[in-house]
Amino acid sequence: MPSEVLSPSAPATGVRHADRPHGLRANPWLTLIAVAFGLFMVGLDGSVVSIANPEIGRDLHATTADLQWVTNSYLLALAAALILGGKLGDRFGRRTFYLIGVAGFTAASVAIGLSGSIGGVIAFRAVQGFFGALLMPNTLGMLRAAFPPRKFGMAVGIWAMVSSVSTALGPIVGGLLVEHVNWESVFYINAPIGVVALVFSAVVLPPGRSTAAARERFDIPGVVLLAAGLLAVVFGVVKGETWGWTSGGTLGAIAAGLLLIVLFGRYEARVAHPLLPMRLFRNPALSIGTVVTALNFFVLLGVIFFVMLYLQNVRGFTPVQAGVRTLPLSLASVVASPLGAALTQKFGPRLTMPLGMGLQAVACFVMAGWGTDSSYALMWPPFIALGLGVGMVMASSSDAIVGNAPVEDGGVAGGLQATALQVGGALGTSVLISLISSRVGSTLTGELTSAGVPPAVAEGLSGAEDAVSMGVAPVPGRTPEGLGAAIVEGSHHAFMNGVHTAALVSGSLAVIGALVAAVCVRRGPEAARH
């Protein structure tokens, strides 16, 4: 970490000596444990919902569009408020807003389970996303303030491990709860985690307010411009697959959002006390770390989405069985996060970011060779490579972003990192769904006829491409056994055509991310010094 950012002898918190924490609050490792509770809760919730959605739809008589909004309302609120959450923590106290975030997220989770209607689920998911935005950026901000530079990389590695593992465990936990309890329990599980997080955090977390930020005027115009811009961009992205990527609504929403973000950047460069200081982007490691973070979660969430469809709908595994088969990904990320942090601390992000993205590229290119009946021996190696790559990039990019920001901007930097993560994940899921749908649409009829389905029947099934894009074979009732088997075979081959395209695109983007990191992140002696 650059020495000019924070000298090892400088106070970590930026507060007066008399205000420095004492006792339990002075222990940075207890701070790490406290923020891990909240981070685990948010990460787990983000990935269990995909497992619960089918049951939510059946129980609450929800349409496919309704279920999309169960995910999208959370994502929109989260993306729009992440940088705001970090700035509020920097100015008024990171501990305060972390605790508010944990309490609000926990209460919203319980409210979702009690809502009893799809409208209530969608509304409280948005509330949950807003409080998640208060929680997430302040986790990194508090670690930045609590740990000295030489130990910050290790702390980020553990932080990244918690984030990666909670996300990867979501399908397993969600599958168990949905199968053996009910879909509401997917949200109720946050209650005990949240209570423990609140009690423990209230005891051990230091105050952690930036004295410089506390004296600044709050940038209300910046908040409005950024929130509106991010809302428009993410809305356009999540609706692109439904409306079409070239539709006026999609292009208009994305263009309007990008225009607002450009206006936000111009405004922030001129205002005395900006919401997001543009000076942060003068550091190339921070800027490239932001881009690579987005690519990292584009690949991770996009790939997990089609992998779970493949395992459940093509291979016929239950949610729990599918989750267990992705355990190598979780275990690899456990190893990779602290390993990536240690390597970043010693060699700098120019080694670990390209290495991690390269591992993800290898994983995606291997997945592009999967068939409808591939053995598990062809699955676990790319799962391990993906987990190693994601964990390594998560640790190194988080260190590059938050570690290269001044302590007083730690919350904002954490918000920037979390925003890149969420926008990248939204793009990954939406873009890869669209690619799979497009490829299925262009190959479904041909694959059905090749499998032995009569041309007239194949043409009649061409309108079922939405179901096939999810890996589901559209076999009508009372279909003869032989014809039904042919429809299943052709549909699954068409779906795999889409998976191969999505995997190749993901792998290519991972290669681009590796090259950008290798070329643009400088590897001077200061890059590795903490």
Short mmCIF file of C-alpha atoms in Angstrom, two decimals:
data_model
loop_
_atom_site.label_atom_id
_atom_site.label_comp_id
_atom_site.label_asym_id
_atom_site.label_seq_id
_atom_site.Cartn_x
_atom_site.Cartn_y
_atom_site.Cartn_z
CA MET A 1 0.00 0.00 0.00
CA PRO A 2 1.45 3.38 -0.90
CA SER A 3 3.26 4.94 2.01
CA GLU A 4 1.89 8.37 1.33
CA VAL A 5 -1.66 7.16 1.99
CA LEU A 6 -1.06 6.36 5.62
CA SER A 7 2.23 6.03 7.40
CA PRO A 8 2.59 3.12 9.80
CA SER A 9 2.99 5.51 12.67
CA ALA A 10 -0.09 7.53 11.87
CA PRO A 11 -3.21 7.11 13.97
CA ALA A 12 -5.42 4.61 12.26
CA THR A 13 -8.68 6.28 13.06
CA GLY A 14 -7.97 9.90 12.40
CA VAL A 15 -9.31 10.94 15.81
CA ARG A 16 -7.71 12.80 18.69
CA HIS A 17 -5.65 10.78 21.17
CA ALA A 18 -8.23 11.28 23.89
CA ASP A 19 -10.92 9.84 21.62
CA ARG A 20 -9.02 6.71 20.65
CA PRO A 21 -10.74 3.43 21.58
CA HIS A 22 -9.70 1.49 24.67
CA GLY A 23 -10.25 -2.05 25.93
CA LEU A 24 -12.23 -4.35 23.64
CA ARG A 25 -12.89 -1.51 21.22
CA ALA A 26 -9.14 -1.13 20.62
CA ASN A 27 -8.75 -4.70 19.29
CA PRO A 28 -8.86 -4.67 15.47
CA TRP A 29 -9.47 -8.42 15.28
CA LEU A 30 -12.68 -8.06 17.28
CA THR A 31 -13.69 -5.35 14.81
CA LEU A 32 -13.09 -7.83 11.99
CA ILE A 33 -15.23 -10.49 13.69
CA ALA A 34 -18.02 -7.96 14.28
CA VAL A 35 -18.20 -6.78 10.67
CA ALA A 36 -17.97 -10.39 9.45
CA PHE A 37 -21.37 -11.12 11.04
CA GLY A 38 -23.10 -8.40 9.05
CA LEU A 39 -21.19 -9.17 5.87
CA PHE A 40 -22.07 -12.87 6.11
CA MET A 41 -25.76 -12.03 6.56
CA VAL A 42 -25.86 -9.84 3.45
CA GLY A 43 -23.81 -12.24 1.32
CA LEU A 44 -25.92 -15.23 2.29
CA ASP A 45 -29.17 -13.39 1.63
CA GLY A 46 -28.01 -12.28 -1.79
CA SER A 47 -27.65 -15.84 -3.08
CA VAL A 48 -30.34 -17.79 -1.19
CA VAL A 49 -33.19 -15.85 -2.80
CA SER A 50 -32.63 -17.48 -6.20
CA ILE A 51 -33.37 -20.85 -4.58
CA ALA A 52 -36.47 -19.53 -2.78
CA ASN A 53 -38.00 -17.76 -5.80
CA PRO A 54 -39.84 -20.78 -7.27
CA GLU A 55 -41.50 -21.52 -3.91
CA ILE A 56 -42.34 -17.83 -3.43
CA GLY A 57 -44.00 -17.86 -6.85
CA ARG A 58 -46.09 -20.94 -6.10
CA ASP A 59 -47.10 -19.87 -2.59
CA LEU A 60 -47.95 -16.24 -3.41
CA HIS A 61 -49.23 -16.86 -6.97
CA ALA A 62 -46.56 -14.55 -8.37
CA THR A 63 -45.81 -14.07 -12.06
CA THR A 64 -42.33 -14.34 -13.55
CA ALA A 65 -42.18 -10.54 -13.68
CA ASP A 66 -43.07 -10.39 -9.97
CA LEU A 67 -40.23 -12.76 -9.13
CA GLN A 68 -37.80 -10.67 -11.15
CA TRP A 69 -38.73 -7.71 -8.97
CA VAL A 70 -38.07 -9.73 -5.81
CA THR A 71 -34.44 -9.65 -6.93
CA ASN A 72 -34.40 -6.34 -8.77
CA SER A 73 -35.99 -4.18 -6.04
CA TYR A 74 -33.24 -5.25 -3.65
CA LEU A 75 -30.54 -4.68 -6.25
CA LEU A 76 -31.78 -1.23 -7.26
CA ALA A 77 -32.01 0.05 -3.69
CA LEU A 78 -28.62 -1.42 -2.82
CA ALA A 79 -26.79 -0.04 -5.84
CA ALA A 80 -28.30 3.44 -5.50
CA ALA A 81 -27.34 3.90 -1.83
CA LEU A 82 -23.96 2.19 -1.39
CA ILE A 83 -21.73 5.25 -1.80
CA LEU A 84 -24.22 7.30 0.25
CA GLY A 85 -23.97 4.70 3.03
CA GLY A 86 -20.19 4.96 3.04
CA LYS A 87 -20.27 8.75 3.14
CA LEU A 88 -22.79 8.79 5.99
CA GLY A 89 -20.48 6.50 7.94
CA ASP A 90 -17.43 8.67 7.25
CA ARG A 91 -19.25 11.77 8.43
CA PHE A 92 -21.51 10.65 11.26
CA GLY A 93 -19.82 7.45 12.45
CA ARG A 94 -19.16 4.14 10.70
CA ARG A 95 -20.11 2.16 13.80
CA THR A 96 -23.42 4.01 14.05
CA PHE A 97 -24.44 3.40 10.45
CA TYR A 98 -23.17 -0.16 10.47
CA LEU A 99 -25.43 -0.89 13.46
CA ILE A 100 -28.35 0.92 11.80
CA GLY A 101 -27.74 -1.17 8.69
CA VAL A 102 -27.66 -4.46 10.62
CA ALA A 103 -30.81 -3.60 12.59
CA GLY A 104 -32.73 -2.45 9.52
CA PHE A 105 -31.61 -5.40 7.39
CA THR A 106 -32.64 -7.85 10.12
CA ALA A 107 -36.05 -6.22 10.64
CA ALA A 108 -36.72 -6.09 6.88
CA SER A 109 -35.81 -9.79 6.58
CA VAL A 110 -38.39 -10.74 9.21
CA ALA A 111 -40.95 -8.45 7.56
CA ILE A 112 -40.47 -10.25 4.23
CA GLY A 113 -41.32 -13.57 5.83
CA LEU A 114 -44.40 -12.11 7.53
CA SER A 115 -45.65 -10.07 4.55
CA GLY A 116 -47.98 -12.70 3.05
CA SER A 117 -48.15 -11.04 -0.38
CA ILE A 118 -45.82 -10.66 -3.33
CA GLY A 119 -46.17 -6.87 -3.13
CA GLY A 120 -45.00 -6.94 0.47
CA VAL A 121 -42.05 -9.17 -0.39
CA ILE A 122 -40.96 -6.79 -3.16
CA ALA A 123 -41.36 -3.69 -0.99
CA PHE A 124 -39.45 -5.09 1.98
CA ARG A 125 -36.74 -6.44 -0.33
CA ALA A 126 -36.16 -2.82 -1.39
CA VAL A 127 -35.99 -1.78 2.28
CA GLN A 128 -33.57 -4.63 2.89
CA GLY A 129 -31.38 -3.40 0.02
CA PHE A 130 -31.26 0.14 1.41
CA PHE A 131 -30.13 -1.01 4.85
CA GLY A 132 -27.65 -3.37 3.23
CA ALA A 133 -26.17 -0.30 1.55
CA LEU A 134 -25.65 1.31 4.97
CA LEU A 135 -23.98 -1.85 6.27
CA MET A 136 -21.64 -3.04 3.51
CA PRO A 137 -19.35 -0.06 2.76
CA ASN A 138 -18.78 0.68 6.43
CA THR A 139 -17.37 -2.81 7.01
CA LEU A 140 -14.34 -1.98 4.88
CA GLY A 141 -14.20 1.58 6.22
CA MET A 142 -13.93 0.31 9.80
CA LEU A 143 -11.24 -2.21 8.85
CA ARG A 144 -9.28 0.53 7.07
CA ALA A 145 -9.37 2.62 10.24
CA ALA A 146 -8.73 -0.23 12.70
CA PHE A 147 -5.79 -2.05 11.10
CA PRO A 148 -2.29 -0.67 10.51
CA PRO A 149 -1.17 -0.75 6.85
CA ARG A 150 1.04 -3.83 7.27
CA LYS A 151 -1.91 -5.91 8.54
CA PHE A 152 -4.69 -4.41 6.43
CA GLY A 153 -4.10 -6.81 3.53
CA MET A 154 -4.59 -9.82 5.79
CA ALA A 155 -7.78 -8.31 7.20
CA VAL A 156 -9.11 -7.71 3.69
CA GLY A 157 -8.29 -11.31 2.81
CA ILE A 158 -10.44 -12.58 5.67
CA TRP A 159 -13.16 -10.05 4.76
CA ALA A 160 -13.12 -11.33 1.17
CA MET A 161 -13.22 -14.92 2.39
CA VAL A 162 -16.36 -14.24 4.45
CA SER A 163 -17.99 -12.48 1.50
CA SER A 164 -17.13 -15.23 -0.99
CA VAL A 165 -18.07 -18.11 1.29
CA SER A 166 -21.40 -16.60 2.34
CA THR A 167 -22.33 -16.06 -1.32
CA ALA A 168 -21.28 -19.57 -2.31
CA LEU A 169 -23.07 -21.20 0.67
CA GLY A 170 -26.36 -19.50 -0.22
CA PRO A 171 -27.62 -22.20 -2.60
CA ILE A 172 -26.87 -24.96 -0.06
CA VAL A 173 -28.46 -23.20 2.91
CA GLY A 174 -31.38 -22.02 0.80
CA GLY A 175 -31.96 -25.48 -0.62
CA LEU A 176 -32.02 -27.08 2.83
CA LEU A 177 -34.40 -24.47 4.24
CA VAL A 178 -36.78 -24.48 1.27
CA GLU A 179 -36.90 -28.29 1.11
CA HIS A 180 -37.25 -28.98 4.83
CA VAL A 181 -38.88 -25.84 6.29
CA ASN A 182 -40.39 -23.18 4.00
CA TRP A 183 -39.34 -20.24 1.85
CA GLU A 184 -39.96 -17.77 4.70
CA SER A 185 -37.19 -19.42 6.72
CA VAL A 186 -34.69 -18.22 4.11
CA PHE A 187 -35.33 -14.71 5.45
CA TYR A 188 -36.00 -15.60 9.09
CA ILE A 189 -32.50 -17.05 9.38
CA ASN A 190 -31.19 -13.48 9.32
CA ALA A 191 -32.88 -12.76 12.67
CA PRO A 192 -30.52 -14.73 14.95
CA ILE A 193 -27.49 -13.69 12.89
CA GLY A 194 -28.57 -10.05 13.07
CA VAL A 195 -29.19 -10.13 16.83
CA VAL A 196 -25.76 -11.65 17.48
CA ALA A 197 -24.18 -9.09 15.15
CA LEU A 198 -25.90 -6.19 16.92
CA VAL A 199 -24.97 -7.27 20.45
CA PHE A 200 -21.39 -8.20 19.65
CA SER A 201 -20.80 -5.11 17.49
CA ALA A 202 -22.24 -2.75 20.10
CA VAL A 203 -19.68 -4.06 22.59
CA VAL A 204 -16.51 -4.19 20.48
CA LEU A 205 -16.74 -1.68 17.62
CA PRO A 206 -14.90 1.65 18.04
CA PRO A 207 -16.68 4.95 17.16
CA GLY A 208 -14.77 5.45 13.90
CA ARG A 209 -15.90 8.87 12.63
CA SER A 210 -13.65 10.95 10.37
CA THR A 211 -13.15 14.33 12.05
CA ALA A 212 -12.44 15.94 8.68
CA ALA A 213 -15.60 14.55 7.09
CA ALA A 214 -17.68 15.62 10.09
CA ARG A 215 -16.86 19.27 9.38
CA GLU A 216 -17.89 19.10 5.72
CA ARG A 217 -21.18 20.24 4.25
CA PHE A 218 -23.23 17.28 3.08
CA ASP A 219 -23.37 16.96 -0.71
CA ILE A 220 -27.12 16.65 -1.32
CA PRO A 221 -26.97 17.38 -5.10
CA GLY A 222 -24.28 14.73 -5.45
CA VAL A 223 -26.44 12.20 -3.62
CA VAL A 224 -29.40 12.89 -5.92
CA LEU A 225 -27.36 12.78 -9.14
CA LEU A 226 -25.52 9.57 -8.25
CA ALA A 227 -28.56 7.74 -6.89
CA ALA A 228 -30.66 8.65 -9.93
CA GLY A 229 -27.86 7.72 -12.32
CA LEU A 230 -27.19 4.34 -10.73
CA LEU A 231 -30.90 3.59 -10.48
CA ALA A 232 -31.39 4.29 -14.18
CA VAL A 233 -28.36 2.26 -15.30
CA VAL A 234 -29.16 -0.77 -13.12
CA PHE A 235 -32.85 -0.58 -14.06
CA GLY A 236 -31.93 -0.59 -17.75
CA VAL A 237 -29.57 -3.51 -17.24
CA VAL A 238 -32.00 -5.70 -15.30
CA LYS A 239 -34.83 -4.98 -17.79
CA GLY A 240 -32.63 -5.45 -20.86
CA GLU A 241 -33.27 -9.18 -21.06
CA THR A 242 -37.05 -8.65 -20.84
CA TRP A 243 -37.41 -5.56 -23.02
CA GLY A 244 -34.59 -6.39 -25.43
CA TRP A 245 -31.15 -4.81 -25.39
CA THR A 246 -31.87 -2.62 -28.41
CA SER A 247 -35.31 -1.46 -27.25
CA GLY A 248 -35.96 2.22 -26.66
CA GLY A 249 -36.74 1.64 -22.99
CA THR A 250 -33.51 -0.21 -22.27
CA LEU A 251 -31.25 2.14 -24.23
CA GLY A 252 -33.06 5.20 -22.89
CA ALA A 253 -32.72 4.12 -19.25
CA ILE A 254 -29.03 3.25 -19.60
CA ALA A 255 -28.25 6.42 -21.58
CA ALA A 256 -30.07 8.62 -19.06
CA GLY A 257 -28.24 6.95 -16.20
CA LEU A 258 -24.84 7.36 -17.84
CA LEU A 259 -25.58 11.02 -18.55
CA LEU A 260 -26.49 11.60 -14.90
CA ILE A 261 -23.31 9.84 -13.78
CA VAL A 262 -21.22 12.03 -16.11
CA LEU A 263 -22.95 15.12 -14.70
CA PHE A 264 -22.27 13.78 -11.22
CA GLY A 265 -18.56 13.43 -12.01
CA ARG A 266 -18.33 16.98 -13.39
CA TYR A 267 -20.18 18.36 -10.38
CA GLU A 268 -18.04 16.43 -7.88
CA ALA A 269 -14.84 17.75 -9.47
CA ARG A 270 -15.96 21.33 -8.74
CA VAL A 271 -17.67 21.12 -5.34
CA ALA A 272 -15.65 21.79 -2.17
CA HIS A 273 -16.92 18.77 -0.19
CA PRO A 274 -17.87 16.04 -2.68
CA LEU A 275 -19.80 12.86 -1.96
CA LEU A 276 -17.22 10.88 -3.99
CA PRO A 277 -13.87 12.71 -4.21
CA MET A 278 -12.62 12.48 -7.80
CA ARG A 279 -9.04 12.61 -6.51
CA LEU A 280 -9.41 8.95 -5.54
CA PHE A 281 -9.28 7.98 -9.22
CA ARG A 282 -5.84 9.52 -9.67
CA ASN A 283 -4.48 6.33 -8.14
CA PRO A 284 -4.27 3.75 -10.97
CA ALA A 285 -4.45 0.76 -8.62
CA LEU A 286 -7.72 2.06 -7.15
CA SER A 287 -9.23 2.78 -10.57
CA ILE A 288 -8.24 -0.57 -12.07
CA GLY A 289 -9.30 -2.33 -8.87
CA THR A 290 -12.79 -0.88 -9.33
CA VAL A 291 -13.02 -2.13 -12.93
CA VAL A 292 -11.67 -5.58 -12.04
CA THR A 293 -14.11 -5.85 -9.10
CA ALA A 294 -17.00 -5.32 -11.52
CA LEU A 295 -15.61 -7.93 -13.94
CA ASN A 296 -14.98 -10.35 -11.06
CA PHE A 297 -18.63 -10.35 -10.01
CA PHE A 298 -19.88 -10.23 -13.60
CA VAL A 299 -18.20 -13.61 -14.06
CA LEU A 300 -19.04 -15.05 -10.62
CA LEU A 301 -22.76 -14.26 -10.42
CA GLY A 302 -23.38 -14.81 -14.13
CA VAL A 303 -21.66 -18.20 -14.10
CA ILE A 304 -23.30 -19.34 -10.84
CA PHE A 305 -26.68 -18.50 -12.38
CA PHE A 306 -26.31 -20.76 -15.41
CA VAL A 307 -24.44 -23.45 -13.45
CA MET A 308 -27.38 -23.82 -11.03
CA LEU A 309 -29.83 -24.02 -13.95
CA TYR A 310 -27.64 -26.68 -15.57
CA LEU A 311 -27.32 -28.76 -12.43
CA GLN A 312 -30.99 -28.59 -11.44
CA ASN A 313 -32.91 -28.46 -14.73
CA VAL A 314 -30.63 -30.36 -17.11
CA ARG A 315 -28.96 -32.83 -14.75
CA GLY A 316 -32.01 -33.17 -12.46
CA PHE A 317 -30.33 -32.53 -9.11
CA THR A 318 -32.31 -31.10 -6.19
CA PRO A 319 -31.29 -27.65 -4.88
CA VAL A 320 -29.36 -29.27 -2.02
CA GLN A 321 -27.62 -31.73 -4.33
CA ALA A 322 -26.71 -28.92 -6.71
CA GLY A 323 -25.39 -26.82 -3.85
CA VAL A 324 -23.26 -29.67 -2.53
CA ARG A 325 -21.72 -30.15 -5.97
CA THR A 326 -20.59 -26.52 -5.98
CA LEU A 327 -18.85 -26.92 -2.60
CA PRO A 328 -15.40 -27.00 -4.27
CA LEU A 329 -16.04 -23.40 -5.30
CA SER A 330 -16.74 -22.40 -1.69
CA LEU A 331 -13.76 -24.28 -0.30
CA ALA A 332 -11.43 -22.85 -2.92
CA SER A 333 -12.52 -19.32 -2.10
CA VAL A 334 -11.77 -19.99 1.59
CA VAL A 335 -8.19 -20.80 0.63
CA ALA A 336 -7.82 -18.12 -2.03
CA SER A 337 -8.92 -15.04 -0.08
CA PRO A 338 -6.18 -15.07 2.61
CA LEU A 339 -3.68 -16.43 0.07
CA GLY A 340 -4.52 -13.58 -2.31
CA ALA A 341 -4.18 -11.06 0.50
CA ALA A 342 -0.77 -12.43 1.49
CA LEU A 343 0.48 -12.42 -2.12
CA THR A 344 -0.87 -8.89 -2.65
CA GLN A 345 0.87 -7.73 0.51
CA LYS A 346 4.18 -9.15 -0.73
CA PHE A 347 4.04 -8.61 -4.49
CA GLY A 348 1.30 -6.06 -5.09
CA PRO A 349 -2.01 -6.35 -7.02
CA ARG A 350 -0.26 -6.50 -10.40
CA LEU A 351 0.41 -10.19 -9.71
CA THR A 352 -2.74 -11.29 -7.89
CA MET A 353 -5.42 -9.52 -9.93
CA PRO A 354 -4.26 -10.94 -13.31
CA LEU A 355 -3.65 -14.36 -11.74
CA GLY A 356 -7.16 -14.47 -10.26
CA MET A 357 -8.84 -13.32 -13.47
CA GLY A 358 -6.75 -15.83 -15.42
CA LEU A 359 -7.99 -18.67 -13.23
CA GLN A 360 -11.57 -17.55 -13.84
CA ALA A 361 -10.93 -17.50 -17.59
CA VAL A 362 -9.63 -21.08 -17.48
CA ALA A 363 -12.71 -22.15 -15.50
CA CYS A 364 -15.09 -20.56 -18.00
CA PHE A 365 -13.35 -22.05 -21.03
CA VAL A 366 -13.53 -25.53 -19.46
CA MET A 367 -17.26 -25.02 -18.79
CA ALA A 368 -17.69 -24.20 -22.48
CA GLY A 369 -16.90 -27.88 -23.14
CA TRP A 370 -19.63 -29.29 -20.89
CA GLY A 371 -22.33 -31.48 -22.40
CA THR A 372 -25.79 -32.50 -21.28
CA ASP A 373 -24.35 -35.56 -19.51
CA SER A 374 -20.84 -34.48 -18.50
CA SER A 375 -19.39 -36.35 -15.55
CA TYR A 376 -18.64 -34.60 -12.27
CA ALA A 377 -14.94 -35.09 -13.05
CA LEU A 378 -15.36 -32.31 -15.64
CA MET A 379 -17.17 -30.03 -13.17
CA TRP A 380 -15.15 -29.83 -9.96
CA PRO A 381 -11.88 -28.62 -11.55
CA PRO A 382 -13.45 -25.45 -13.03
CA PHE A 383 -15.36 -24.93 -9.77
CA ILE A 384 -12.04 -24.94 -7.91
CA ALA A 385 -10.41 -22.64 -10.47
CA LEU A 386 -13.36 -20.24 -10.29
CA GLY A 387 -13.31 -20.19 -6.49
CA LEU A 388 -9.56 -19.61 -6.38
CA GLY A 389 -9.81 -16.83 -8.93
CA VAL A 390 -12.76 -15.05 -7.36
CA GLY A 391 -11.29 -15.19 -3.85
CA MET A 392 -7.90 -13.96 -5.02
CA VAL A 393 -9.36 -11.05 -7.01
CA MET A 394 -11.75 -10.14 -4.19
CA ALA A 395 -8.86 -9.79 -1.74
CA SER A 396 -6.49 -7.95 -4.07
CA SER A 397 -9.04 -5.57 -5.60
CA SER A 398 -10.50 -4.68 -2.18
CA ASP A 399 -7.00 -3.93 -0.96
CA ALA A 400 -6.31 -1.87 -4.09
CA ILE A 401 -9.49 0.21 -3.68
CA VAL A 402 -9.84 0.74 0.06
CA GLY A 403 -6.15 0.41 0.88
CA ASN A 404 -5.20 3.19 -1.52
CA ALA A 405 -7.84 5.60 -0.22
CA PRO A 406 -7.13 8.01 2.65
CA VAL A 407 -8.51 6.84 5.99
CA GLU A 408 -11.04 9.68 6.07
CA ASP A 409 -12.49 8.39 2.77
CA GLY A 410 -12.51 4.73 3.84
CA GLY A 411 -16.29 4.44 3.89
CA VAL A 412 -16.69 6.09 0.49
CA ALA A 413 -14.02 3.80 -0.96
CA GLY A 414 -15.84 0.81 0.52
CA GLY A 415 -19.04 2.08 -1.08
CA LEU A 416 -17.27 2.44 -4.43
CA GLN A 417 -16.01 -1.14 -4.20
CA ALA A 418 -19.45 -2.46 -3.21
CA THR A 419 -21.13 -0.48 -6.02
CA ALA A 420 -18.74 -1.95 -8.60
CA LEU A 421 -19.46 -5.39 -7.17
CA GLN A 422 -23.24 -5.01 -7.37
CA VAL A 423 -23.33 -3.39 -10.82
CA GLY A 424 -20.95 -6.03 -12.17
CA GLY A 425 -23.09 -8.82 -10.74
CA ALA A 426 -26.26 -7.29 -12.20
CA LEU A 427 -24.63 -7.00 -15.60
CA GLY A 428 -23.32 -10.55 -15.44
CA THR A 429 -26.68 -12.11 -14.67
CA SER A 430 -28.66 -9.98 -17.13
CA VAL A 431 -26.19 -10.12 -20.03
CA LEU A 432 -25.60 -13.86 -19.77
CA ILE A 433 -29.34 -14.59 -19.50
CA SER A 434 -29.80 -12.54 -22.66
CA LEU A 435 -26.99 -14.39 -24.46
CA ILE A 436 -28.41 -17.78 -23.49
CA SER A 437 -31.91 -16.74 -24.61
CA SER A 438 -30.63 -15.45 -27.93
CA ARG A 439 -28.63 -18.60 -28.65
CA VAL A 440 -31.53 -20.84 -27.64
CA GLY A 441 -33.87 -18.90 -29.92
CA SER A 442 -31.59 -19.37 -32.92
CA THR A 443 -30.87 -23.09 -32.40
CA LEU A 444 -33.93 -24.60 -30.70
CA THR A 445 -35.83 -25.70 -33.81
CA GLY A 446 -32.72 -27.23 -35.37
CA GLU A 447 -31.76 -29.09 -32.20
CA LEU A 448 -35.30 -30.45 -31.80
CA THR A 449 -35.42 -31.79 -35.36
CA SER A 450 -31.91 -33.25 -35.00
CA ALA A 451 -33.12 -35.11 -31.91
CA GLY A 452 -35.97 -36.67 -33.89
CA VAL A 453 -38.83 -34.26 -33.23
CA PRO A 454 -41.05 -33.87 -36.34
CA PRO A 455 -40.48 -30.45 -38.01
CA ALA A 456 -44.09 -29.35 -37.48
CA VAL A 457 -43.90 -30.14 -33.75
CA ALA A 458 -40.49 -28.48 -33.50
CA GLU A 459 -41.87 -25.30 -35.07
CA GLY A 460 -44.76 -25.34 -32.62
CA LEU A 461 -42.35 -25.55 -29.69
CA SER A 462 -40.23 -22.63 -30.87
CA GLY A 463 -42.36 -20.29 -28.77
CA ALA A 464 -41.20 -22.04 -25.61
CA GLU A 465 -37.68 -20.62 -25.83
CA ASP A 466 -38.09 -18.80 -22.49
CA ALA A 467 -38.55 -22.11 -20.69
CA VAL A 468 -35.70 -23.73 -22.61
CA SER A 469 -33.46 -20.76 -21.70
CA MET A 470 -33.92 -21.83 -18.08
CA GLY A 471 -32.97 -25.43 -18.94
CA VAL A 472 -36.59 -26.65 -18.83
CA ALA A 473 -37.82 -28.98 -21.59
CA PRO A 474 -41.35 -27.95 -22.78
CA VAL A 475 -42.90 -31.42 -22.99
CA PRO A 476 -46.70 -31.10 -23.42
CA GLY A 477 -49.00 -33.35 -21.42
CA ARG A 478 -49.87 -36.77 -22.88
CA THR A 479 -46.85 -36.67 -25.19
CA PRO A 480 -45.73 -40.16 -26.30
CA GLU A 481 -42.66 -41.35 -24.40
CA GLY A 482 -40.36 -41.43 -27.43
CA LEU A 483 -41.35 -37.97 -28.59
CA GLY A 484 -41.04 -36.60 -25.07
CA ALA A 485 -37.50 -37.95 -24.79
CA ALA A 486 -36.62 -36.33 -28.12
CA ILE A 487 -38.01 -32.97 -26.96
CA VAL A 488 -35.96 -33.20 -23.75
CA GLU A 489 -32.80 -34.07 -25.69
CA GLY A 490 -33.23 -31.27 -28.23
CA SER A 491 -34.19 -28.68 -25.61
CA HIS A 492 -31.22 -29.49 -23.41
CA HIS A 493 -28.83 -29.31 -26.36
CA ALA A 494 -30.23 -25.89 -27.27
CA PHE A 495 -29.78 -24.73 -23.67
CA MET A 496 -26.19 -25.99 -23.67
CA ASN A 497 -25.54 -23.98 -26.84
CA GLY A 498 -26.48 -20.90 -24.83
CA VAL A 499 -24.34 -22.00 -21.87
CA HIS A 500 -21.33 -22.46 -24.15
CA THR A 501 -21.76 -18.94 -25.54
CA ALA A 502 -22.17 -17.46 -22.06
CA ALA A 503 -19.09 -19.32 -20.79
CA LEU A 504 -16.96 -18.16 -23.73
CA VAL A 505 -18.03 -14.53 -23.25
CA SER A 506 -17.34 -14.73 -19.51
CA GLY A 507 -13.93 -16.27 -20.12
CA SER A 508 -13.06 -13.60 -22.68
CA LEU A 509 -14.00 -10.82 -20.26
CA ALA A 510 -11.87 -12.47 -17.57
CA VAL A 511 -8.92 -12.46 -20.00
CA ILE A 512 -9.51 -8.76 -20.69
CA GLY A 513 -9.59 -8.07 -16.96
CA ALA A 514 -6.32 -9.96 -16.47
CA LEU A 515 -4.61 -8.02 -19.26
CA VAL A 516 -5.89 -4.64 -18.01
CA ALA A 517 -4.65 -5.36 -14.50
CA ALA A 518 -1.27 -6.63 -15.72
CA VAL A 519 -0.65 -3.65 -17.99
CA CYS A 520 -2.21 -0.76 -16.06
CA VAL A 521 -1.36 -1.48 -12.41
CA ARG A 522 2.17 -0.37 -11.69
CA ARG A 523 4.45 -2.68 -9.74
CA GLY A 524 6.81 -0.30 -8.02
CA PRO A 525 8.35 -1.06 -4.65
CA GLU A 526 5.66 0.98 -2.98
CA ALA A 527 2.93 -1.19 -4.45
CA ALA A 528 3.78 -4.03 -2.20
CA ARG A 529 4.72 -2.11 0.90
CA HIS A 530 2.14 -2.03 3.70
#
